[in-house]
Amino acid sequence: IKRTFRAIYSFDLPDLAGARLVSARLSVYQRFVQGRPFNIMGNLVVDHINMGAAYNNAAWAAFTIATIRDADGEAVPISDSSALGRKTLEVTAQVKADILAGRTRSQYRVRFELDAPDGVLGSDLVNLTSVKAIPFQAPELILTVVEP
């Protein structure tokens, strides 16, 4: 049995009303690591997705726009170690693309580079905070804008 775990984050985009987006960063909190997930499944990477208002089983697997990559085409990890704490990834190009496409949300899927191999049944995992219940651990889309 192969097991695949993903986290989905959806952020409402503000009306920038002529302001210019300078930068955008996705920030999540890695709060728990069990086992050796990075040794087994690689780094945590981020897919820019467009699932609209849907939040269902199909959203876990579909709607990928693109995995966030560097200039050499390598997936850029948001986390590559068991170190706990805030993890941040530059997503300026993705937010600009969302704005240009007229989307009202900027959405991301965090996943390991590799699916869990057969026999790994949740014993190797990472927990990212996914709710605002713990304010200093809440996921964030941090926008820097310049007013007109």
PDB file of C-alpha atoms in Angstrom:
ATOM      1  CA  ILE A   1       0.000   0.000   0.000  1.00  0.00           C
ATOM      2  CA  LYS A   2       1.452   3.340  -1.007  1.00  0.00           C
ATOM      3  CA  ARG A   3       0.466   6.256   1.155  1.00  0.00           C
ATOM      4  CA  THR A   4       0.619   9.853   0.039  1.00  0.00           C
ATOM      5  CA  PHE A   5       0.087  12.764   2.369  1.00  0.00           C
ATOM      6  CA  ARG A   6      -0.340  16.365   1.293  1.00  0.00           C
ATOM      7  CA  ALA A   7      -1.224  19.683   2.876  1.00  0.00           C
ATOM      8  CA  ILE A   8      -3.308  22.223   0.983  1.00  0.00           C
ATOM      9  CA  TYR A   9      -3.212  25.939   1.728  1.00  0.00           C
ATOM     10  CA  SER A  10      -5.588  28.491   0.221  1.00  0.00           C
ATOM     11  CA  PHE A  11      -5.229  32.225   0.805  1.00  0.00           C
ATOM     12  CA  ASP A  12      -7.674  34.935  -0.244  1.00  0.00           C
ATOM     13  CA  LEU A  13      -5.974  37.566  -2.368  1.00  0.00           C
ATOM     14  CA  PRO A  14      -6.698  41.176  -1.444  1.00  0.00           C
ATOM     15  CA  ASP A  15      -7.767  43.729  -4.022  1.00  0.00           C
ATOM     16  CA  LEU A  16      -4.499  45.575  -4.552  1.00  0.00           C
ATOM     17  CA  ALA A  17      -6.323  48.567  -6.122  1.00  0.00           C
ATOM     18  CA  GLY A  18      -3.403  49.682  -8.244  1.00  0.00           C
ATOM     19  CA  ALA A  19      -0.713  48.792  -5.716  1.00  0.00           C
ATOM     20  CA  ARG A  20       2.298  46.895  -7.042  1.00  0.00           C
ATOM     21  CA  LEU A  21       3.178  43.487  -5.620  1.00  0.00           C
ATOM     22  CA  VAL A  22       6.870  43.485  -4.689  1.00  0.00           C
ATOM     23  CA  SER A  23       7.162  40.074  -3.058  1.00  0.00           C
ATOM     24  CA  ALA A  24       5.149  37.164  -1.718  1.00  0.00           C
ATOM     25  CA  ARG A  25       6.221  34.398   0.635  1.00  0.00           C
ATOM     26  CA  LEU A  26       4.453  31.247   1.729  1.00  0.00           C
ATOM     27  CA  SER A  27       5.170  30.546   5.381  1.00  0.00           C
ATOM     28  CA  VAL A  28       4.149  27.376   7.235  1.00  0.00           C
ATOM     29  CA  TYR A  29       5.042  25.998  10.642  1.00  0.00           C
ATOM     30  CA  GLN A  30       6.645  22.547  10.882  1.00  0.00           C
ATOM     31  CA  ARG A  31       5.504  21.451  14.313  1.00  0.00           C
ATOM     32  CA  PHE A  32       6.176  17.721  14.496  1.00  0.00           C
ATOM     33  CA  VAL A  33       8.370  15.141  12.767  1.00  0.00           C
ATOM     34  CA  GLN A  34       8.133  11.404  13.344  1.00  0.00           C
ATOM     35  CA  GLY A  35      10.618   8.863  12.062  1.00  0.00           C
ATOM     36  CA  ARG A  36      12.884   9.650   9.104  1.00  0.00           C
ATOM     37  CA  PRO A  37      10.540  11.047   6.431  1.00  0.00           C
ATOM     38  CA  PHE A  38      13.183  13.188   4.707  1.00  0.00           C
ATOM     39  CA  ASN A  39      15.492  10.160   4.310  1.00  0.00           C
ATOM     40  CA  ILE A  40      12.675   8.078   2.826  1.00  0.00           C
ATOM     41  CA  MET A  41      10.594  10.537   0.762  1.00  0.00           C
ATOM     42  CA  GLY A  42      12.947  13.438   0.088  1.00  0.00           C
ATOM     43  CA  ASN A  43      12.247  17.107   0.715  1.00  0.00           C
ATOM     44  CA  LEU A  44       8.924  18.852   1.202  1.00  0.00           C
ATOM     45  CA  VAL A  45       8.167  20.709  -2.026  1.00  0.00           C
ATOM     46  CA  VAL A  46       5.332  23.026  -3.025  1.00  0.00           C
ATOM     47  CA  ASP A  47       2.974  22.840  -5.976  1.00  0.00           C
ATOM     48  CA  HIS A  48       1.166  25.972  -7.100  1.00  0.00           C
ATOM     49  CA  ILE A  49      -2.412  24.785  -7.617  1.00  0.00           C
ATOM     50  CA  ASN A  50      -5.750  26.195  -8.719  1.00  0.00           C
ATOM     51  CA  MET A  51      -8.668  24.377  -7.144  1.00  0.00           C
ATOM     52  CA  GLY A  52     -10.916  27.436  -6.935  1.00  0.00           C
ATOM     53  CA  ALA A  53     -13.440  27.156  -4.138  1.00  0.00           C
ATOM     54  CA  ALA A  54     -13.442  23.330  -4.276  1.00  0.00           C
ATOM     55  CA  TYR A  55     -12.048  21.491  -1.312  1.00  0.00           C
ATOM     56  CA  ASN A  56     -12.576  17.797  -1.878  1.00  0.00           C
ATOM     57  CA  ASN A  57     -10.678  14.594  -2.597  1.00  0.00           C
ATOM     58  CA  ALA A  58      -9.953  15.676  -6.165  1.00  0.00           C
ATOM     59  CA  ALA A  59      -8.082  18.730  -4.850  1.00  0.00           C
ATOM     60  CA  TRP A  60      -5.475  16.453  -3.291  1.00  0.00           C
ATOM     61  CA  ALA A  61      -4.355  15.076  -6.628  1.00  0.00           C
ATOM     62  CA  ALA A  62      -5.397  17.497  -9.348  1.00  0.00           C
ATOM     63  CA  PHE A  63      -5.338  21.153 -10.316  1.00  0.00           C
ATOM     64  CA  THR A  64      -1.545  21.482 -10.415  1.00  0.00           C
ATOM     65  CA  ILE A  65      -0.277  24.552 -12.220  1.00  0.00           C
ATOM     66  CA  ALA A  66       3.381  23.761 -11.545  1.00  0.00           C
ATOM     67  CA  THR A  67       5.820  22.637  -8.877  1.00  0.00           C
ATOM     68  CA  ILE A  68       7.858  25.632  -7.696  1.00  0.00           C
ATOM     69  CA  ARG A  69      11.331  25.294  -9.223  1.00  0.00           C
ATOM     70  CA  ASP A  70      14.605  27.212  -9.321  1.00  0.00           C
ATOM     71  CA  ALA A  71      16.347  28.532 -12.455  1.00  0.00           C
ATOM     72  CA  ASP A  72      17.912  25.095 -13.055  1.00  0.00           C
ATOM     73  CA  GLY A  73      14.527  23.367 -12.990  1.00  0.00           C
ATOM     74  CA  GLU A  74      15.032  21.755  -9.582  1.00  0.00           C
ATOM     75  CA  ALA A  75      12.109  21.676  -7.148  1.00  0.00           C
ATOM     76  CA  VAL A  76      12.724  24.232  -4.395  1.00  0.00           C
ATOM     77  CA  PRO A  77      12.115  22.691  -0.965  1.00  0.00           C
ATOM     78  CA  ILE A  78      10.145  24.500   1.684  1.00  0.00           C
ATOM     79  CA  SER A  79      11.699  22.068   4.169  1.00  0.00           C
ATOM     80  CA  ASP A  80      14.606  19.668   3.838  1.00  0.00           C
ATOM     81  CA  SER A  81      15.182  18.648   7.459  1.00  0.00           C
ATOM     82  CA  SER A  82      13.509  17.568  10.680  1.00  0.00           C
ATOM     83  CA  ALA A  83      14.198  20.964  12.282  1.00  0.00           C
ATOM     84  CA  LEU A  84      10.986  22.341  13.757  1.00  0.00           C
ATOM     85  CA  GLY A  85       9.810  25.907  13.240  1.00  0.00           C
ATOM     86  CA  ARG A  86       8.702  28.297  10.524  1.00  0.00           C
ATOM     87  CA  LYS A  87       9.502  27.389   6.908  1.00  0.00           C
ATOM     88  CA  THR A  88       9.257  30.001   4.166  1.00  0.00           C
ATOM     89  CA  LEU A  89       9.290  29.887   0.376  1.00  0.00           C
ATOM     90  CA  GLU A  90       9.332  32.725  -2.179  1.00  0.00           C
ATOM     91  CA  VAL A  91       6.096  32.609  -4.234  1.00  0.00           C
ATOM     92  CA  THR A  92       6.059  36.052  -5.870  1.00  0.00           C
ATOM     93  CA  ALA A  93       5.795  34.705  -9.424  1.00  0.00           C
ATOM     94  CA  GLN A  94       2.931  32.416  -8.436  1.00  0.00           C
ATOM     95  CA  VAL A  95       0.911  35.189  -6.747  1.00  0.00           C
ATOM     96  CA  LYS A  96       1.503  37.498  -9.715  1.00  0.00           C
ATOM     97  CA  ALA A  97       0.238  34.735 -12.027  1.00  0.00           C
ATOM     98  CA  ASP A  98      -2.873  34.323  -9.857  1.00  0.00           C
ATOM     99  CA  ILE A  99      -3.565  38.064  -9.968  1.00  0.00           C
ATOM    100  CA  LEU A 100      -2.991  38.214 -13.719  1.00  0.00           C
ATOM    101  CA  ALA A 101      -5.382  35.270 -14.232  1.00  0.00           C
ATOM    102  CA  GLY A 102      -8.053  37.035 -12.156  1.00  0.00           C
ATOM    103  CA  ARG A 103      -8.046  34.437  -9.377  1.00  0.00           C
ATOM    104  CA  THR A 104      -9.307  35.471  -5.957  1.00  0.00           C
ATOM    105  CA  ARG A 105      -7.128  32.938  -4.136  1.00  0.00           C
ATOM    106  CA  SER A 106      -3.515  31.816  -4.211  1.00  0.00           C
ATOM    107  CA  GLN A 107      -3.338  28.093  -3.480  1.00  0.00           C
ATOM    108  CA  TYR A 108      -0.561  25.642  -2.729  1.00  0.00           C
ATOM    109  CA  ARG A 109      -0.097  21.932  -2.076  1.00  0.00           C
ATOM    110  CA  VAL A 110       2.850  20.823   0.085  1.00  0.00           C
ATOM    111  CA  ARG A 111       4.067  17.272  -0.474  1.00  0.00           C
ATOM    112  CA  PHE A 112       7.123  15.089  -0.300  1.00  0.00           C
ATOM    113  CA  GLU A 113       9.119  14.680  -3.509  1.00  0.00           C
ATOM    114  CA  LEU A 114       8.412  10.930  -3.449  1.00  0.00           C
ATOM    115  CA  ASP A 115       5.344   8.961  -2.400  1.00  0.00           C
ATOM    116  CA  ALA A 116       5.762   6.789   0.664  1.00  0.00           C
ATOM    117  CA  PRO A 117       7.046   3.362  -0.370  1.00  0.00           C
ATOM    118  CA  ASP A 118       5.079   0.189   0.285  1.00  0.00           C
ATOM    119  CA  GLY A 119       5.104  -0.702   3.960  1.00  0.00           C
ATOM    120  CA  VAL A 120       5.445   2.867   5.279  1.00  0.00           C
ATOM    121  CA  LEU A 121       2.101   3.316   7.002  1.00  0.00           C
ATOM    122  CA  GLY A 122       2.334   6.727   8.605  1.00  0.00           C
ATOM    123  CA  SER A 123       5.352   5.936  10.766  1.00  0.00           C
ATOM    124  CA  ASP A 124       7.455   8.547   8.946  1.00  0.00           C
ATOM    125  CA  LEU A 125       5.702  11.896   8.699  1.00  0.00           C
ATOM    126  CA  VAL A 126       5.799  15.663   9.125  1.00  0.00           C
ATOM    127  CA  ASN A 127       3.002  17.702  10.666  1.00  0.00           C
ATOM    128  CA  LEU A 128       2.515  21.264   9.439  1.00  0.00           C
ATOM    129  CA  THR A 129       0.126  23.533  11.316  1.00  0.00           C
ATOM    130  CA  SER A 130      -2.898  24.025   9.115  1.00  0.00           C
ATOM    131  CA  VAL A 131      -5.247  26.199  11.153  1.00  0.00           C
ATOM    132  CA  LYS A 132      -5.226  29.593  12.792  1.00  0.00           C
ATOM    133  CA  ALA A 133      -5.951  28.059  16.207  1.00  0.00           C
ATOM    134  CA  ILE A 134      -2.332  28.578  17.241  1.00  0.00           C
ATOM    135  CA  PRO A 135      -1.658  32.178  16.090  1.00  0.00           C
ATOM    136  CA  PHE A 136       2.141  32.116  15.986  1.00  0.00           C
ATOM    137  CA  GLN A 137       2.001  28.835  14.004  1.00  0.00           C
ATOM    138  CA  ALA A 138      -0.722  29.777  11.513  1.00  0.00           C
ATOM    139  CA  PRO A 139       0.086  29.398   7.811  1.00  0.00           C
ATOM    140  CA  GLU A 140       0.636  32.749   6.109  1.00  0.00           C
ATOM    141  CA  LEU A 141       0.900  34.287   2.684  1.00  0.00           C
ATOM    142  CA  ILE A 142       3.025  37.372   3.306  1.00  0.00           C
ATOM    143  CA  LEU A 143       2.628  40.066   0.664  1.00  0.00           C
ATOM    144  CA  THR A 144       4.814  43.151   0.292  1.00  0.00           C
ATOM    145  CA  VAL A 145       3.200  45.838  -1.831  1.00  0.00           C
ATOM    146  CA  VAL A 146       3.994  49.384  -2.876  1.00  0.00           C
ATOM    147  CA  GLU A 147       1.044  51.771  -2.847  1.00  0.00           C
ATOM    148  CA  PRO A 148       0.417  53.835  -6.018  1.00  0.00           C
TER     149      PRO A 148
END
